[in-house]
Short mmCIF file of C-alpha atoms in Angstrom, two decimals:
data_model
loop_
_atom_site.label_atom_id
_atom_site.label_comp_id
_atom_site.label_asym_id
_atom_site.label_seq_id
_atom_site.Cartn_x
_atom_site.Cartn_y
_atom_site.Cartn_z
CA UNK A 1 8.50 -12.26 12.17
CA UNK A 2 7.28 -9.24 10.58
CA UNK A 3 3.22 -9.30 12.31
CA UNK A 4 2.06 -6.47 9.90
CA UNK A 5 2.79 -8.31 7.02
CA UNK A 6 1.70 -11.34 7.91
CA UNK A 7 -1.69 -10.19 8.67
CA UNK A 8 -2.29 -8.42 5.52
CA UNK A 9 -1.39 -11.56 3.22
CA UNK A 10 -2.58 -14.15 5.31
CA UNK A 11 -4.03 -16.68 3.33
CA UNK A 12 -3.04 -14.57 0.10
CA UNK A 13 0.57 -14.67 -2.06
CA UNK A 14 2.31 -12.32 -4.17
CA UNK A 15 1.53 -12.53 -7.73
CA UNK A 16 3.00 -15.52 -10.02
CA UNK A 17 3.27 -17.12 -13.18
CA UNK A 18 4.38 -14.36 -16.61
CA UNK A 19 1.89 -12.09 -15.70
CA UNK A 20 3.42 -11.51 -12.20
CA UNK A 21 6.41 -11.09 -13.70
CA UNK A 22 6.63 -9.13 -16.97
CA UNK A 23 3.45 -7.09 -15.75
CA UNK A 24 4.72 -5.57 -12.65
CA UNK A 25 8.42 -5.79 -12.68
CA UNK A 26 9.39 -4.90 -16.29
CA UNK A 27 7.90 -1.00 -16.39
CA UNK A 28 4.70 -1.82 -17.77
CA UNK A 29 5.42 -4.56 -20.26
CA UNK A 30 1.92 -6.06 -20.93
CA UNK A 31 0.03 -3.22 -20.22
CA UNK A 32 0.00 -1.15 -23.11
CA UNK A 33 -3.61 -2.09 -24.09
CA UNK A 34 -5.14 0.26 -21.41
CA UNK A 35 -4.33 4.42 -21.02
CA UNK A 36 -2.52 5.06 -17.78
CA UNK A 37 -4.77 6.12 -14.84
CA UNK A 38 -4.57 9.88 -14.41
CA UNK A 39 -2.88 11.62 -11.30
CA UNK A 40 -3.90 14.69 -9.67
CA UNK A 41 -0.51 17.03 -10.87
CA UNK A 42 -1.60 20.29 -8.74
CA UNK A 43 1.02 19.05 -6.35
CA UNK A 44 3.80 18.79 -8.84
CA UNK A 45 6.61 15.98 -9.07
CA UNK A 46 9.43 17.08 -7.25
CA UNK A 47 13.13 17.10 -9.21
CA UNK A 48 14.74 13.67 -8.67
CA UNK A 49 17.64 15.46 -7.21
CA UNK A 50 15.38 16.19 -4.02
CA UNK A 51 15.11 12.47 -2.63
CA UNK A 52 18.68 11.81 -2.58
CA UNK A 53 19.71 9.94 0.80
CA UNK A 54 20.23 12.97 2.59
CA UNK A 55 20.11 11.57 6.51
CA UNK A 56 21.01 15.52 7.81
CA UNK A 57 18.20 16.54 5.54
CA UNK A 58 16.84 19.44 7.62
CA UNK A 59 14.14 20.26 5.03
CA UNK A 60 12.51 17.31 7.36
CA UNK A 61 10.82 17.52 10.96
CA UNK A 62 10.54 14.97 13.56
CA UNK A 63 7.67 12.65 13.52
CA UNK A 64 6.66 12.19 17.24
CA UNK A 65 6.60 8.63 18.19
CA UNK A 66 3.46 7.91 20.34
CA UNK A 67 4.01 4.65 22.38
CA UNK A 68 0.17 4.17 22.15
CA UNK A 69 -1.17 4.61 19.09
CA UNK A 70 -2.14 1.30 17.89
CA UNK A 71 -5.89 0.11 19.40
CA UNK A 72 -6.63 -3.67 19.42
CA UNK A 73 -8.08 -3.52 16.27
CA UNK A 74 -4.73 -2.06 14.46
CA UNK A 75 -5.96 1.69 14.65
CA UNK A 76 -4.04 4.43 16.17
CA UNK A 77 -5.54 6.33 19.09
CA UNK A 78 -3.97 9.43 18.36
CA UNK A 79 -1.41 10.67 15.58
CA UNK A 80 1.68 11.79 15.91
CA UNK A 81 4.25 14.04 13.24
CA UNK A 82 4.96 17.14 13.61
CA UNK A 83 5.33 18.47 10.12
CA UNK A 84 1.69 17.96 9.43
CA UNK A 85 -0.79 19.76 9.00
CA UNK A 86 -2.83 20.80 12.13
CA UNK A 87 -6.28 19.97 9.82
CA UNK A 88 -4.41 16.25 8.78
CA UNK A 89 -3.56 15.11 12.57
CA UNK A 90 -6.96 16.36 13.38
CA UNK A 91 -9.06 13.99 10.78
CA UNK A 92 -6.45 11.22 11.67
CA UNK A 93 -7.41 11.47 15.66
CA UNK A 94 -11.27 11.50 14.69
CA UNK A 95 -10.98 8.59 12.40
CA UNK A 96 -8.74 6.79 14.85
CA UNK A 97 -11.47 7.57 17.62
CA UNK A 98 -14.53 6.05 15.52
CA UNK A 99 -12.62 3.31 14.28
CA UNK A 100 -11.93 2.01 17.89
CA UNK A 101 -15.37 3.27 19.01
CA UNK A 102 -17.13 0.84 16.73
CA UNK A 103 -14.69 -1.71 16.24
CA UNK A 104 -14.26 -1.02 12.56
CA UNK A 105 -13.08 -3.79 10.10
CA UNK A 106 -10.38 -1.83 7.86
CA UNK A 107 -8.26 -3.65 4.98
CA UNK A 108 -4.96 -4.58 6.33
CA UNK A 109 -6.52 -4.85 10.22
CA UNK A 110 -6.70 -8.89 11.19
CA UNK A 111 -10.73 -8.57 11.58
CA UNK A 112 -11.60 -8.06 7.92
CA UNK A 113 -14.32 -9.59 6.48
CA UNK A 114 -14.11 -13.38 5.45
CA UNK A 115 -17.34 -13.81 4.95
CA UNK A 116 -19.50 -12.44 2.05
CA UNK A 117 -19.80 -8.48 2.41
CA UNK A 118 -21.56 -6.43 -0.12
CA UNK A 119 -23.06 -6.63 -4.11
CA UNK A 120 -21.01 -6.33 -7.63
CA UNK A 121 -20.44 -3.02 -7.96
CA UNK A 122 -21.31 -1.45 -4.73
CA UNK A 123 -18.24 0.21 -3.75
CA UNK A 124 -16.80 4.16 -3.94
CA UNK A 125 -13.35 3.43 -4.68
CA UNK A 126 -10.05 1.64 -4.79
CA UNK A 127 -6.93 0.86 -2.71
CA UNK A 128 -3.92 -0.30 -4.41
CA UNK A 129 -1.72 -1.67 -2.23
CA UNK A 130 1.74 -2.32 -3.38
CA UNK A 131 4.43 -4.69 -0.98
CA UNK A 132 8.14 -3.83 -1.30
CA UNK A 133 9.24 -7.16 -2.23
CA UNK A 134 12.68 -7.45 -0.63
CA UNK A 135 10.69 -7.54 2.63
CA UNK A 136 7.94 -9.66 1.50
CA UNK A 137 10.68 -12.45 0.61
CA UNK A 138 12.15 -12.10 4.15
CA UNK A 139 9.16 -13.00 6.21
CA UNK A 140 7.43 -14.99 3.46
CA UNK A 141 10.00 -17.25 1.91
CA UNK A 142 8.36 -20.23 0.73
CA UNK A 143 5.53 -18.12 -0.92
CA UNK A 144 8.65 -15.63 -2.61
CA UNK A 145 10.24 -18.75 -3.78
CA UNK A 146 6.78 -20.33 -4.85
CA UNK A 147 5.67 -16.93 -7.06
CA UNK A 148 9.38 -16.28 -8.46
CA UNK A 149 9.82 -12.94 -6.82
CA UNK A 150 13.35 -13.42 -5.50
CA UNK A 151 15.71 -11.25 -6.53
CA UNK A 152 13.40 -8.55 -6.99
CA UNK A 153 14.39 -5.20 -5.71
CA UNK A 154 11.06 -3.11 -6.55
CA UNK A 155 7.22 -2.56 -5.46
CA UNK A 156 5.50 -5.72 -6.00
CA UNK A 157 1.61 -5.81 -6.35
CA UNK A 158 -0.27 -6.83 -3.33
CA UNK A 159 -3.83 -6.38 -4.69
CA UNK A 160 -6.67 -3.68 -6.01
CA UNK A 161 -9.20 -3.77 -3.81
CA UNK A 162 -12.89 -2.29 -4.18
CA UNK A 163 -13.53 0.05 -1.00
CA UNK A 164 -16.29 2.36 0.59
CA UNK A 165 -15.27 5.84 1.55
CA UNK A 166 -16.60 5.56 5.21
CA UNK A 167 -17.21 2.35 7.39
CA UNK A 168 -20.72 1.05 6.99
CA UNK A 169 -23.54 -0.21 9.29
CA UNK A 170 -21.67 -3.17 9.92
CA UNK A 171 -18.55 -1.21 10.66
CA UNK A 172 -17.14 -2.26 7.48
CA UNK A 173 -14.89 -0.72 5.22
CA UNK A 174 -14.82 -2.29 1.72
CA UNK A 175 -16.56 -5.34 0.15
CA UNK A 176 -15.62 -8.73 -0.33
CA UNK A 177 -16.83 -12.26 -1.56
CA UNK A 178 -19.35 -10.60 -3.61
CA UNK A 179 -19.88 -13.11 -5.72
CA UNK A 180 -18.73 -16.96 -6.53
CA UNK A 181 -16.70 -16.73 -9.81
CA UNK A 182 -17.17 -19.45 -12.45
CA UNK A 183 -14.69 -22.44 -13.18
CA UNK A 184 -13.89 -20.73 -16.52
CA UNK A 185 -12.93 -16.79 -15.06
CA UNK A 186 -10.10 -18.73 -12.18
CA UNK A 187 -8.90 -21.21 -15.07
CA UNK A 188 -6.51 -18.36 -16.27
CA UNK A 189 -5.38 -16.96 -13.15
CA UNK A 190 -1.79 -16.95 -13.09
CA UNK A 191 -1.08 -18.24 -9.18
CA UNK A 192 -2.46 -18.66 -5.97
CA UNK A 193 -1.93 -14.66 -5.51
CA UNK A 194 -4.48 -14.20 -8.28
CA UNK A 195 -7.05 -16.59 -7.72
CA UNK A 196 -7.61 -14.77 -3.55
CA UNK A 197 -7.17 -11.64 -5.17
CA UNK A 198 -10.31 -11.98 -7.98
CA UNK A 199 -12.44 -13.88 -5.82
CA UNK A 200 -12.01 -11.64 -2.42
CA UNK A 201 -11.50 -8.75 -3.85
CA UNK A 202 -12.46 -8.58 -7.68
CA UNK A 203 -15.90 -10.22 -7.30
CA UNK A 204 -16.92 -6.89 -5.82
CA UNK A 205 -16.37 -5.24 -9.36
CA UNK A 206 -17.95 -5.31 -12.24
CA UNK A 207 -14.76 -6.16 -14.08
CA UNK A 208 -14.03 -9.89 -15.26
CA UNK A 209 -10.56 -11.35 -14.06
CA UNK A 210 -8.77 -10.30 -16.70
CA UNK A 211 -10.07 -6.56 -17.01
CA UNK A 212 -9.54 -6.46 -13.39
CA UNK A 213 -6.09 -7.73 -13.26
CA UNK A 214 -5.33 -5.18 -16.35
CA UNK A 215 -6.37 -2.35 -14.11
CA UNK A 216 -4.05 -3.39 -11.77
CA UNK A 217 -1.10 -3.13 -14.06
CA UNK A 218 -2.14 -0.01 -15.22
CA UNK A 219 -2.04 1.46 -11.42
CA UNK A 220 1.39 -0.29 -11.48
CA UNK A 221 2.78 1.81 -13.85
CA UNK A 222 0.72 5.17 -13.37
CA UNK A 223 3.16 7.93 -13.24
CA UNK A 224 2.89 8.33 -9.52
CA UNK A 225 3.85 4.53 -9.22
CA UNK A 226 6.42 4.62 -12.00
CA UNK A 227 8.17 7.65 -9.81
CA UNK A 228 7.59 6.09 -6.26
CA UNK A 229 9.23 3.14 -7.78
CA UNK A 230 11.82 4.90 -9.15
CA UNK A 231 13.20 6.78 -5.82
CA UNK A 232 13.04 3.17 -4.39
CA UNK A 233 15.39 1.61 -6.31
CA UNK A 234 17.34 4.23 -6.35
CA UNK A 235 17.90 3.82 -2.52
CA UNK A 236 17.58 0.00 -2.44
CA UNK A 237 19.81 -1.01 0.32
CA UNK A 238 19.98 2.10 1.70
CA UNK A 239 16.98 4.71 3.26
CA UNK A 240 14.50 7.33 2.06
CA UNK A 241 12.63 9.58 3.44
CA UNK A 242 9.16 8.91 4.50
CA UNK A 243 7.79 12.17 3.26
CA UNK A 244 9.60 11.82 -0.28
CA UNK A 245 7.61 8.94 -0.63
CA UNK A 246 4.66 10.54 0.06
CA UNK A 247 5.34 13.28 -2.19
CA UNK A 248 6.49 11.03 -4.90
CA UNK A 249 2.57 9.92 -4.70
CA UNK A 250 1.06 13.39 -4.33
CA UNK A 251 1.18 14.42 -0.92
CA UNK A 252 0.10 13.08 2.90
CA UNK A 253 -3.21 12.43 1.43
CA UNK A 254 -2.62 10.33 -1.31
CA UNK A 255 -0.59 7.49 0.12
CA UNK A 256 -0.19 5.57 3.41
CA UNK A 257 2.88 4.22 3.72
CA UNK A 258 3.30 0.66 6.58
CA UNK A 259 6.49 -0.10 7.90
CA UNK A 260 7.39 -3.13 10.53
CA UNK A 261 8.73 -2.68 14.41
CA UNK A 262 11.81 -1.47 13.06
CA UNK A 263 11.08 1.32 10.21
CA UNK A 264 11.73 -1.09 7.42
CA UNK A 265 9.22 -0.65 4.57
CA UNK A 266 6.49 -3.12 3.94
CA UNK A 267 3.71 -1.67 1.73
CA UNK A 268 2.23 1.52 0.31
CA UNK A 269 -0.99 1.68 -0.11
CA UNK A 270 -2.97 4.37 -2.78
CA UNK A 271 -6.05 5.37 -3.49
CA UNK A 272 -7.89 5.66 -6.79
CA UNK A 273 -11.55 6.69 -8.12
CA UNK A 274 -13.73 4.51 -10.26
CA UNK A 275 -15.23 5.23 -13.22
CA UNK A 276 -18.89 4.21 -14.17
CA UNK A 277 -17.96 1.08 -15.50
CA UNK A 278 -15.66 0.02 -12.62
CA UNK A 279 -12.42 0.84 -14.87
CA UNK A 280 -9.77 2.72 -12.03
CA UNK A 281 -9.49 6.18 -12.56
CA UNK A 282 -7.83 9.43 -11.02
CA UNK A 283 -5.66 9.22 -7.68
CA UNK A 284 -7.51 10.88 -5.05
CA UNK A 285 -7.04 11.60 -1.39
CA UNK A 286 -7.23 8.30 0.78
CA UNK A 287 -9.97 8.03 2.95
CA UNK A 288 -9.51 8.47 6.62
CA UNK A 289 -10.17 4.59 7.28
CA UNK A 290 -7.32 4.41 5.49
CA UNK A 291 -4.64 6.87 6.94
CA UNK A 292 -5.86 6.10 10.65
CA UNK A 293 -5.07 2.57 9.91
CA UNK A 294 -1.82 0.07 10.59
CA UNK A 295 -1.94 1.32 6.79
CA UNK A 296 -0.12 4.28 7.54
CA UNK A 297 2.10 3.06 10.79
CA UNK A 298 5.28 5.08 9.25
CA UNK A 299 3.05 8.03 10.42
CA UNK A 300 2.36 6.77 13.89
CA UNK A 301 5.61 4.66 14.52
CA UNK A 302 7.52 8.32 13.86
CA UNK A 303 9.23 6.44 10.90
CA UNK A 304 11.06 9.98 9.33
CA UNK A 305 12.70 7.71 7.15
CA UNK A 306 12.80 4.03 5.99
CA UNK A 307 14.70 1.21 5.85
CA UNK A 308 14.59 -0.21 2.85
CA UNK A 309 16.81 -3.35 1.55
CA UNK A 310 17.89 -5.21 -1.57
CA UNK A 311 16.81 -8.65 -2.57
CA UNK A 312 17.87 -11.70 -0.91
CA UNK A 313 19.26 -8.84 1.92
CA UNK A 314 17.26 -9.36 5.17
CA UNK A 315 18.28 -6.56 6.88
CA UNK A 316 18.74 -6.31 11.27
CA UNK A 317 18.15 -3.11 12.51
CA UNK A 318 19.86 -1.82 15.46
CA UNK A 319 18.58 0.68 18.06
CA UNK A 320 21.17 3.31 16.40
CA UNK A 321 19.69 3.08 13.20
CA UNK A 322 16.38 2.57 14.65
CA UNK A 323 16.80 6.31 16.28
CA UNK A 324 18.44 7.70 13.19
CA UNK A 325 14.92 6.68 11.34
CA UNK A 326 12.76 8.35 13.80
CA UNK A 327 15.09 11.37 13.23
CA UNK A 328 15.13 14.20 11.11
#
């Protein structure tokens, strides 16, 4: 069974009922009453031509695979890739080293708060962390069947969560159970996916459910989404390139991309500002909580490129294939 997956959606599904599904698999159908969030476009959006599957693509480097570089908490104790920057695998190792140091809780690491943690409000940005569904539906069929997911080849939404930009006293790095929502704010939740989500995560905004769950489409089908998305399905059943991923989102700093044992994607996660009134707005450079974390295991697992799949396709991966992903 897939371990990183399981421990991110533990007690948690993937979206349901028509929101679930015209939302965030028909390219923004439902979300026209908000504007887009805004991405950073100094980096550019490469041509489309540039993330064909290209597996003698020499444009790329080797990642290093480090046989160590997971902690017991789900933190890498060093990075590894060679192609980055010297200033990137520098803030990785530091973050890595602090985050084993004081036993930091991280989203997506199995000792995240389950208790209350924090006020309304009290947070310095977003995650959005979006599942590849294919995957999702492999080592979580009963909840794929239960949320009507299957079939889906594209990013499905895992959740929007509220964040701080550094761990805090407690070692904690983002909010949750802020607050008990009322009978009537869960009576419209569409799913078991959406009731966890608002009262883990979106009790820690300011937002009521369905504001909250709005601003969640809207990251859905942001541009950087819309082109990450895009290169996927192009390559559904096939593999990408971990990097055109990255720079389909802006860049090494803008997205964290997790994969399983075996280089197939699971989830990307992104990273968002907020706006005074708790509304999502700009992409912005991920935290280092973040890209130290199982978040970003491509990175550290020396994933070059990724396995992706097609629905109702649960892919094997052999040790050929597995080396051919952790090579340029």
């Amino acid at each position: 069974s897939n371990t990183l997956l399981q421990s991110l959606v533990a007690g948690a599904t993937m979206g349901g009922g028509s929101t679930g599904t015209s939302t965030y698999f028909g390219g923004g159908k439902g979300a026209s009453s908000g504007k887009k969030p805004s991405r950073d476009r100094s980096s550019g959006r490469k041509d489309s031509q540039k993330r064909e599957n290209n597996h003698g693509d020499t444009r790329r480097s080797k990642h290093k695979h480090n046989a160590g570089s997971s902690s017991h908490h789900g933190n890498p104790t060093s990075p590894g890739g060679s192609h980055h920057s010297a200033v990137f695998k520098s803030m990785l190792a530091t973050a890595a080293a602090t985050a084993a140091a004081k036993c930091t809780n991280s989203l997506g690491s199995a000792g995240g708060p389950s208790e209350p943690h924090g006020s309304p409000g009290s947070f310095d940005l977003y995650l959005m962390a979006q599942s590849w569904a294919p995957r999702f539906c492999c080592t979580n069929g009963r909840q794929c069947k239960a949320t009507g997911i299957r079939g889906v080849t594209d990013l499905a939404p895992h959740g929007l969560w509220p964040a701080f930009s550094a761990a805090d006293a407690k070692g904690k790095t983002y909010p949750a159970f802020c607050a008990k929502p009322s009978s009537s704010e869960t009576g419209g939740l569409h799913g078991p996916r959406e009731k966890h989500e608002f009262e883990k995560h979106g009790t820690c905004t300011r937002l009521n459910a369905v504001d909250y769950f709005l601003e969640e489409s809207r990251v859905m089908v942001s541009d950087s989404s819309a082109a990450t998305r895009e290169l996927l399905t192009a390559h559904a059943d096939s593999t990408v390139a971990t990097d055109d991923i990255l720079d389909a989102f802006g860049g090494e700093q803008r997205a964290a991309v997790m994969v399983d044992k075996s280089c197939r994607l699971v989830e990307i996660t992104t990273c968002w500002s907020k706006t005074s009134n708790d509304t999502v707005g700009e992409q912005i450079d991920c935290p280092a909580h973040v890209l130290a974390s199982n978040r970003n295991s491509a990175y550290f697992q020396g994933c070059t490129r990724v396995l992706l799949g097609e629905a109702n396709q649960c892919s094997k991966v052999t040790e050929d294939m597995l080396q051919m992903l952790k090579s340029a």
